[in-house]
Coordinates of C-alpha atoms in Angstrom, one line a residue:
X1213 CA 0.0 0.0 0.0
X1214 CA 2.8 2.4 1.0
X1215 CA 4.6 1.5 -2.3
X1216 CA 1.5 2.3 -4.3
X1217 CA 1.1 5.7 -2.5
X1218 CA 4.8 6.4 -3.1
X1219 CA 4.5 5.8 -6.8
X1220 CA 1.3 7.8 -7.0
X1221 CA 3.0 10.7 -5.2
X1222 CA 5.9 10.8 -7.7
X1223 CA 3.5 10.4 -10.6
X1224 CA 1.7 13.6 -9.6
X1225 CA 5.1 15.3 -9.1
X1226 CA 6.2 14.3 -12.6
X1227 CA 2.8 15.3 -14.1
X1228 CA 3.1 18.7 -12.4
X1229 CA 6.6 19.2 -13.7
X1230 CA 5.6 18.2 -17.2
X1231 CA 2.7 20.7 -17.2
X1232 CA 4.9 23.5 -15.9
X1233 CA 7.5 22.8 -18.7
X1234 CA 4.7 22.6 -21.3
X1235 CA 3.2 25.9 -20.0
X1236 CA 6.6 27.6 -20.3
X1237 CA 7.1 26.3 -23.8
X1238 CA 3.7 27.6 -24.9
X1239 CA 4.4 30.9 -23.2
X1240 CA 7.7 31.5 -25.0
X1241 CA 6.1 30.3 -28.3
X1242 CA 3.4 32.9 -27.9
X1243 CA 5.9 35.5 -26.9
X1244 CA 8.1 35.0 -30.0
X1245 CA 4.9 34.8 -32.2
X1246 CA 3.4 37.9 -30.6
X1247 CA 3.4 40.2 -33.7
X1248 CA 1.7 37.5 -35.8
X1249 CA -0.8 36.8 -33.0
X1250 CA -1.6 40.5 -32.7
X1251 CA -2.0 40.8 -36.4
X1252 CA -4.4 37.9 -36.5
X1253 CA -6.3 39.4 -33.5
X1254 CA -6.6 42.7 -35.4
X1255 CA -7.9 40.9 -38.5
X1256 CA -10.4 38.9 -36.4
X1257 CA -11.7 42.1 -34.7
X1258 CA -12.1 43.7 -38.1
X1259 CA -14.1 40.7 -39.3
X1260 CA -16.4 40.6 -36.2
X1261 CA -16.7 44.4 -35.9
X1262 CA -20.4 44.3 -37.1
X1263 CA -21.2 41.8 -34.3
X1264 CA -19.4 44.0 -31.7
X1265 CA -21.3 47.1 -33.0
X1266 CA -24.5 45.0 -32.7
X1267 CA -23.8 44.1 -29.1
X1268 CA -23.1 47.8 -28.3
X1269 CA -26.3 49.0 -29.9
X1270 CA -28.3 46.3 -28.2
X1271 CA -26.7 47.1 -24.8
X1272 CA -27.5 50.8 -25.2
X1273 CA -31.1 50.4 -26.2
X1274 CA -31.9 47.4 -23.9
X1275 CA -33.2 49.7 -21.1
X1276 CA -35.6 51.3 -23.6
X1277 CA -36.8 47.9 -24.8
X1278 CA -37.3 46.7 -21.2
X1279 CA -39.3 49.8 -20.3
X1280 CA -41.6 49.4 -23.4
X1281 CA -42.0 45.7 -22.8
X1282 CA -42.8 46.1 -19.1
X1283 CA -45.4 48.8 -19.9
X1284 CA -47.1 46.7 -22.6
X1285 CA -47.2 43.7 -20.3
X1286 CA -48.9 45.7 -17.6
X1287 CA -51.5 47.0 -20.0
X1288 CA -52.2 43.6 -21.4
X1289 CA -52.7 42.2 -17.9
X1290 CA -55.1 45.0 -17.1
X1291 CA -57.1 45.1 -20.3
X1292 CA -56.5 41.8 -22.1
X1293 CA -57.0 39.0 -19.6
X1294 CA -56.7 36.1 -22.1
X1295 CA -54.1 34.9 -24.6
X1296 CA -51.3 36.2 -22.4
X1297 CA -48.7 34.2 -24.3
X1298 CA -49.6 35.9 -27.5
X1299 CA -49.7 39.3 -25.7
X1300 CA -46.1 38.7 -24.4
X1301 CA -44.9 37.9 -27.9
X1302 CA -46.5 41.0 -29.4
X1303 CA -45.1 43.1 -26.5
X1304 CA -41.6 41.7 -27.1
X1305 CA -41.7 42.4 -30.8
X1306 CA -43.0 46.0 -30.3
X1307 CA -40.5 46.7 -27.6
X1308 CA -37.5 45.6 -29.8
X1309 CA -38.6 47.5 -32.9
X1310 CA -39.7 50.5 -30.7
X1311 CA -36.3 50.7 -28.9
X1312 CA -34.4 50.5 -32.2
X1313 CA -36.8 53.1 -33.7
X1314 CA -36.1 55.4 -30.8
X1315 CA -32.3 54.9 -31.3
X1316 CA -32.6 55.8 -35.0
X1317 CA -34.8 58.8 -34.2
X1318 CA -32.2 60.1 -31.7
X1319 CA -29.5 59.7 -34.3
X1320 CA -31.6 61.5 -37.0
X1321 CA -32.4 64.4 -34.5
X1322 CA -28.7 64.7 -33.7
X1323 CA -27.8 64.9 -37.3
X1324 CA -30.7 67.2 -38.2
X1325 CA -30.2 69.7 -35.3
X1326 CA -26.5 69.6 -34.8
X1327 CA -24.7 68.7 -38.0
X1328 CA -25.9 71.6 -40.1
X1329 CA -25.0 74.1 -37.4
X1330 CA -21.7 72.4 -36.8
X1331 CA -20.8 72.6 -40.5
X1332 CA -21.9 76.2 -40.7
X1333 CA -19.6 77.0 -37.7
X1334 CA -16.7 75.3 -39.4
X1335 CA -17.4 77.0 -42.7
X1336 CA -17.6 80.4 -41.0
X1337 CA -14.3 79.6 -39.1
X1338 CA -12.6 78.7 -42.4
X1339 CA -13.7 82.1 -43.9
X1340 CA -12.8 84.2 -40.9
X1341 CA -9.7 82.5 -39.6
X1342 CA -7.3 83.8 -42.3
X1343 CA -8.3 87.4 -41.5
X1344 CA -7.9 86.8 -37.8
X1345 CA -4.5 85.3 -38.4
X1346 CA -3.5 88.3 -40.5
X1347 CA -4.5 90.6 -37.7
X1348 CA -2.7 88.5 -35.2
X1349 CA 0.5 88.6 -37.4
X1350 CA 0.2 92.4 -37.7
X1351 CA 0.1 92.7 -33.9
X1352 CA 3.2 90.5 -33.8
X1353 CA 4.8 92.6 -36.5
X1354 CA 4.3 95.8 -34.5
X1355 CA 6.0 94.2 -31.5
X1356 CA 8.7 92.9 -33.9
X1357 CA 9.7 96.4 -34.9
X1358 CA 10.0 97.5 -31.3
X1359 CA 12.0 94.5 -29.9
X1360 CA 15.4 93.4 -31.3
X1361 CA 15.5 90.2 -29.2
X1362 CA 12.1 89.2 -30.7
X1363 CA 13.5 89.9 -34.2
X1364 CA 16.3 87.4 -33.6
X1365 CA 13.9 84.8 -32.2
X1366 CA 11.5 85.2 -35.1
X1367 CA 14.2 85.1 -37.7
X1368 CA 15.5 81.8 -36.2
X1369 CA 12.0 80.4 -36.3
X1370 CA 11.7 81.6 -39.9
X1371 CA 14.9 79.9 -41.0
X1372 CA 13.8 76.7 -39.4
X1373 CA 10.3 76.8 -41.0
X1374 CA 11.9 77.6 -44.4
X1375 CA 14.1 74.6 -44.2
X1376 CA 11.2 72.5 -43.0
X1377 CA 9.0 73.6 -45.9
X1378 CA 11.7 72.7 -48.4
X1379 CA 12.5 69.3 -47.0
X1380 CA 9.8 67.7 -44.8
X1381 CA 6.6 69.5 -45.9
X1382 CA 6.2 67.5 -49.1
X1383 CA 6.5 64.2 -47.3
X1384 CA 4.0 65.5 -44.7
X1385 CA 1.5 66.5 -47.3
X1386 CA 1.7 63.1 -49.0
X1387 CA 1.3 61.2 -45.8
X1388 CA -1.6 63.5 -44.9
X1389 CA -3.3 62.8 -48.2
X1390 CA -2.8 59.1 -47.7
X1391 CA -4.2 59.3 -44.2
X1392 CA -7.2 61.3 -45.4
X1393 CA -8.0 58.7 -48.1
X1394 CA -7.7 55.9 -45.6
X1395 CA -9.9 57.8 -43.2
X1396 CA -12.6 58.3 -45.8
X1397 CA -12.5 54.5 -46.5
X1398 CA -12.6 53.8 -42.8
X1399 CA -15.7 55.9 -42.4
X1400 CA -17.4 54.1 -45.4
X1401 CA -16.4 50.8 -43.9
X1402 CA -17.7 51.8 -40.5
X1403 CA -21.1 52.8 -41.9
X1404 CA -21.3 49.5 -43.7
X1405 CA -20.5 47.6 -40.4
X1406 CA -22.9 49.8 -38.5
X1407 CA -25.7 48.8 -40.9
X1408 CA -24.9 45.1 -40.5
X1409 CA -24.5 45.6 -36.7
X1410 CA -27.9 47.2 -36.5
X1411 CA -29.4 43.9 -37.9
X1412 CA -27.3 42.0 -35.4
X1413 CA -28.7 44.2 -32.6
X1414 CA -32.3 43.3 -33.8
X1415 CA -31.6 39.6 -33.4
X1416 CA -29.7 40.0 -30.1
X1417 CA -32.5 42.0 -28.5
X1418 CA -35.3 39.7 -29.8
X1419 CA -33.4 36.5 -28.6
X1420 CA -31.6 37.9 -25.5
X1421 CA -33.5 35.6 -23.2
X1422 CA -32.6 32.5 -25.3
X1423 CA -29.0 33.7 -25.6
X1424 CA -28.6 34.1 -21.8
X1425 CA -30.2 30.7 -21.1
X1426 CA -27.7 29.1 -23.6
X1427 CA -24.8 30.9 -22.0
X1428 CA -25.8 29.8 -18.5
X1429 CA -26.2 26.2 -19.8
X1430 CA -22.7 26.3 -21.3
X1431 CA -21.3 27.7 -18.1
X1432 CA -22.8 25.0 -15.9
X1433 CA -21.7 22.3 -18.4
X1434 CA -18.0 23.4 -18.3
X1435 CA -17.5 24.9 -14.8
X1436 CA -18.2 24.0 -11.2
X1437 CA -21.6 25.1 -10.0
X1438 CA -20.2 27.4 -7.2
X1439 CA -17.8 29.0 -9.6
X1440 CA -20.7 29.6 -12.1
X1441 CA -22.7 31.4 -9.4
X1442 CA -19.7 33.6 -8.6
X1443 CA -19.3 34.4 -12.3
X1444 CA -22.9 35.2 -12.8
X1445 CA -23.0 37.5 -9.7
X1446 CA -19.9 39.2 -10.9
X1447 CA -21.5 39.7 -14.3
X1448 CA -24.6 41.3 -12.7
X1449 CA -22.4 43.6 -10.7
X1450 CA -20.3 44.5 -13.8
X1451 CA -23.5 45.2 -15.7
X1452 CA -24.7 47.5 -12.9
X1453 CA -21.4 49.4 -12.9
X1454 CA -21.2 49.8 -16.7
X1455 CA -24.8 50.7 -17.2
X1456 CA -24.9 53.1 -14.3
X1457 CA -21.8 54.8 -15.5
X1458 CA -22.4 54.9 -19.2
X1459 CA -26.1 56.0 -19.1
X1460 CA -25.4 58.4 -16.4
X1461 CA -22.4 59.9 -18.2
X1462 CA -24.3 60.2 -21.5
X1463 CA -27.2 62.0 -19.7
X1464 CA -24.7 64.3 -17.8
X1465 CA -22.9 65.2 -21.0
X1466 CA -26.2 65.9 -22.8
X1467 CA -27.2 68.3 -20.0
X1468 CA -23.8 70.0 -20.0
X1469 CA -23.9 70.4 -23.8
X1470 CA -27.4 72.0 -23.6
X1471 CA -26.3 74.3 -20.7
X1472 CA -23.2 75.2 -22.7
X1473 CA -25.2 76.1 -25.8
X1474 CA -27.6 78.3 -23.7
X1475 CA -24.6 80.0 -22.0
X1476 CA -22.6 80.8 -25.1
X1477 CA -25.8 81.9 -26.9
X1478 CA -26.6 84.4 -24.0
X1479 CA -23.0 85.6 -24.0
X1480 CA -23.0 85.9 -27.8
X1481 CA -19.8 83.9 -28.1
X1482 CA -18.9 82.9 -31.7
X1483 CA -19.1 79.4 -33.1
X1484 CA -22.0 78.6 -30.7
X1485 CA -22.9 75.1 -31.9
X1486 CA -19.3 74.1 -32.6
X1487 CA -18.3 75.0 -29.0
X1488 CA -21.4 73.4 -27.4
X1489 CA -21.0 70.1 -29.3
X1490 CA -17.3 69.9 -28.5
X1491 CA -17.8 70.6 -24.8
X1492 CA -20.7 68.2 -24.6
X1493 CA -19.0 65.3 -26.4
X1494 CA -15.7 65.6 -24.6
X1495 CA -17.5 65.8 -21.3
X1496 CA -18.2 62.0 -21.7
X1497 CA -14.5 61.5 -20.7
X1498 CA -14.3 61.8 -16.9
X1499 CA -12.1 64.4 -15.2
X1500 CA -10.0 65.4 -18.3
X1501 CA -12.8 65.6 -20.8
X1502 CA -14.1 69.1 -20.1
X1503 CA -10.6 70.5 -20.4
X1504 CA -9.8 68.5 -23.6
X1505 CA -12.9 70.2 -25.2
X1506 CA -12.7 73.6 -23.6
X1507 CA -9.0 74.5 -24.2
X1508 CA -9.1 74.5 -28.0
X1509 CA -12.5 76.2 -28.0
X1510 CA -11.1 78.9 -25.7
X1511 CA -8.0 79.4 -27.9
X1512 CA -10.3 79.7 -31.0
X1513 CA -12.5 82.3 -29.2
X1514 CA -9.5 84.2 -27.9
X1515 CA -8.2 84.5 -31.4
X1516 CA -11.5 85.9 -32.5
X1517 CA -12.3 88.2 -29.6
X1518 CA -10.1 88.1 -26.5
X1519 CA -12.7 89.6 -24.2
X1520 CA -15.3 87.0 -25.1
X1521 CA -12.6 84.3 -24.8
X1522 CA -12.2 85.5 -21.2
X1523 CA -15.9 85.3 -20.7
X1524 CA -16.0 81.8 -22.1
X1525 CA -13.2 80.6 -19.8
X1526 CA -15.0 82.0 -16.7
X1527 CA -18.3 80.4 -17.9
X1528 CA -16.6 77.0 -18.5
X1529 CA -15.0 77.1 -15.0
X1530 CA -18.4 77.8 -13.4
X1531 CA -20.2 75.2 -15.6
X1532 CA -17.7 72.5 -14.6
X1533 CA -17.9 73.5 -11.0
X1534 CA -21.7 73.0 -11.3
X1535 CA -21.3 69.7 -13.0
X1536 CA -18.6 68.4 -10.6
X1537 CA -20.4 69.4 -7.4
X1538 CA -24.1 69.0 -8.3
X1539 CA -25.2 67.6 -11.7
X1540 CA -22.6 64.8 -11.9
X1541 CA -23.0 63.5 -8.3
X1542 CA -26.8 63.6 -8.6
X1543 CA -26.9 61.6 -11.8
X1544 CA -23.9 59.2 -11.4
X1545 CA -23.9 59.0 -7.6
X1546 CA -21.2 56.4 -6.6
X1547 CA -21.9 54.1 -9.5
X1548 CA -18.3 52.9 -9.8
X1549 CA -17.4 52.8 -6.1
X1550 CA -13.9 54.3 -6.9
X1551 CA -12.2 57.1 -5.1
X1552 CA -10.9 60.1 -7.0
X1553 CA -7.4 58.7 -7.1
X1554 CA -8.4 55.4 -8.7
X1555 CA -10.7 57.3 -11.2
X1556 CA -7.7 59.4 -12.4
X1557 CA -5.5 56.3 -12.4
X1558 CA -8.0 54.4 -14.6
X1559 CA -8.3 57.2 -17.0
X1560 CA -4.5 57.6 -17.4
X1561 CA -4.0 53.9 -17.7
X1562 CA -6.9 53.4 -20.2
X1563 CA -5.9 56.4 -22.3
X1564 CA -2.3 55.3 -22.4
X1565 CA -3.1 51.8 -23.5
X1566 CA -6.2 52.3 -25.7
X1567 CA -6.5 56.0 -26.5
X1568 CA -9.8 57.8 -26.4
X1569 CA -11.8 54.5 -26.1
X1570 CA -9.7 53.6 -23.1
X1571 CA -10.4 56.9 -21.4
X1572 CA -14.1 56.3 -22.0
X1573 CA -14.4 52.8 -20.6
X1574 CA -11.4 52.8 -18.4
X1575 CA -13.2 53.9 -15.3
X1576 CA -16.1 51.3 -15.3
X1577 CA -13.6 48.5 -16.4
X1578 CA -11.2 49.3 -13.6
X1579 CA -14.2 49.5 -11.2
X1580 CA -15.1 45.9 -12.1
X1581 CA -11.4 44.8 -11.5
X1582 CA -11.4 46.8 -8.2
X1583 CA -14.6 45.1 -7.1
X1584 CA -13.1 41.6 -7.9
X1585 CA -9.9 42.4 -6.0
X1586 CA -11.9 43.9 -3.0
X1587 CA -14.2 40.8 -2.9
X1588 CA -11.2 38.4 -2.9
X1589 CA -9.4 40.4 -0.2
X1590 CA -12.5 40.6 2.0
X1591 CA -13.1 36.9 1.5
X1592 CA -9.5 36.1 2.7
X1593 CA -9.7 38.6 5.6
X1594 CA -13.1 37.2 6.7
X1595 CA -11.6 33.6 6.5
X1596 CA -8.9 34.7 8.9
X1597 CA -11.6 36.3 11.2
X1598 CA -10.1 39.7 11.0
X1599 CA -12.0 43.1 10.7
X1600 CA -13.1 44.2 7.2
X1601 CA -12.8 47.9 7.9
X1602 CA -9.7 49.5 6.4
X1603 CA -9.2 51.8 9.4
X1604 CA -8.1 48.7 11.5
X1605 CA -5.0 48.2 9.3
X1606 CA -2.9 51.2 10.5
X1607 CA 0.7 51.1 11.5
X1608 CA -0.1 49.2 14.7
X1609 CA -2.1 46.5 13.0
X1610 CA 0.4 43.7 14.0
X1611 CA 0.1 44.6 17.7
X1612 CA -3.7 44.6 17.4
X1613 CA -3.8 41.2 15.8
X1614 CA -1.4 39.7 18.4
X1615 CA -3.5 41.2 21.2
X1616 CA -6.7 39.8 19.8
X1617 CA -5.1 36.4 19.4
X1618 CA -4.0 36.5 23.0
X1619 CA -7.5 37.5 24.2
X1620 CA -9.0 34.6 22.3
X1621 CA -6.7 32.0 24.0
X1622 CA -8.6 30.3 26.9
X1623 CA -6.7 28.3 29.4
X1624 CA -8.4 24.9 30.1
X1625 CA -8.1 24.1 33.9
X1626 CA -6.9 20.6 34.8
X1627 CA -9.3 18.3 36.5
X1628 CA -8.6 18.3 40.3
X1629 CA -9.2 14.5 40.4
X1630 CA -6.3 13.9 38.0

């Protein structure tokens, strides 16, 4: 028996060693093949882009579909007390098509109300900007005649720019033209994928219950039951974090855009729609978004009218103070559960790794990771029967733990008869 256990023990040791070596071989193979793997992943993402767009559209309009479906079910229970199964099917179909119709209607309204004004602002800017630049250059020229040091600096800059125009500018123009052509093709390709993704969204919304049942069935077939429960609960938490943050941030940005439009209209600041749209759209990015949108707008307005540019800067500061202290907290609340430090960390990390998209989804994604780490830490701490409050773990935590362990020790008296 001992010999059998001895052999079994070394069998498991050998199997573990083999698996470790195999894992190392696979890891180094993937590491050396990383460029090819990344290229394949990029092609794969390009192929399934319509599906991804479909899931995003379905996720965004799902609350609208649920609201319509719930309202129709209540009405059918109240007024139609028979054929409830048929009523549910009809309500489901109406809710799906109604939600997508609302989504399309919102897009049409955005293009109808904003895009013409936006184009007009850009056209006006293109007409006025050369004259504004000439006036700015004239002011610089006046200072130029008065200041010899400024003359030397400007001449140095002029010589550098002249050399740049003669050497690098042609290459830059060619690369810009290539980039513009590829960008136009990317827009056309995106519109095609968006149309296909819209069809996918229709199928996803209509069959979401079936898809979720199939997903749960697959999970229970492959993974331990307890692990599946943890995964599903984590998925629900992640959905609450993402939905609360995304929908709240979209509503917050819409309100800020409207308030900005009203404010710049009252102050008679130029490029009203261009400024309002820029501030509203960039406000979707937490913390840094308002400044990303406001700084170029302020520079543009200062170039046109310095006094109104100053008014705009003061107005934006007041608007962001209102958003940061009242509007944002009322809408978003504490949907992510992150402190200000971790919010900034998530934005910087997400933006550094994935650009603008990373800045948009970095906060909710990091909030989910933070929730998982916190749940694991609390589980381990509770298993050790230690307090969950972070205040307990100050510089004297070791002494506190030793004291609590000593207090829990109970001396068992010896029986006097022994």
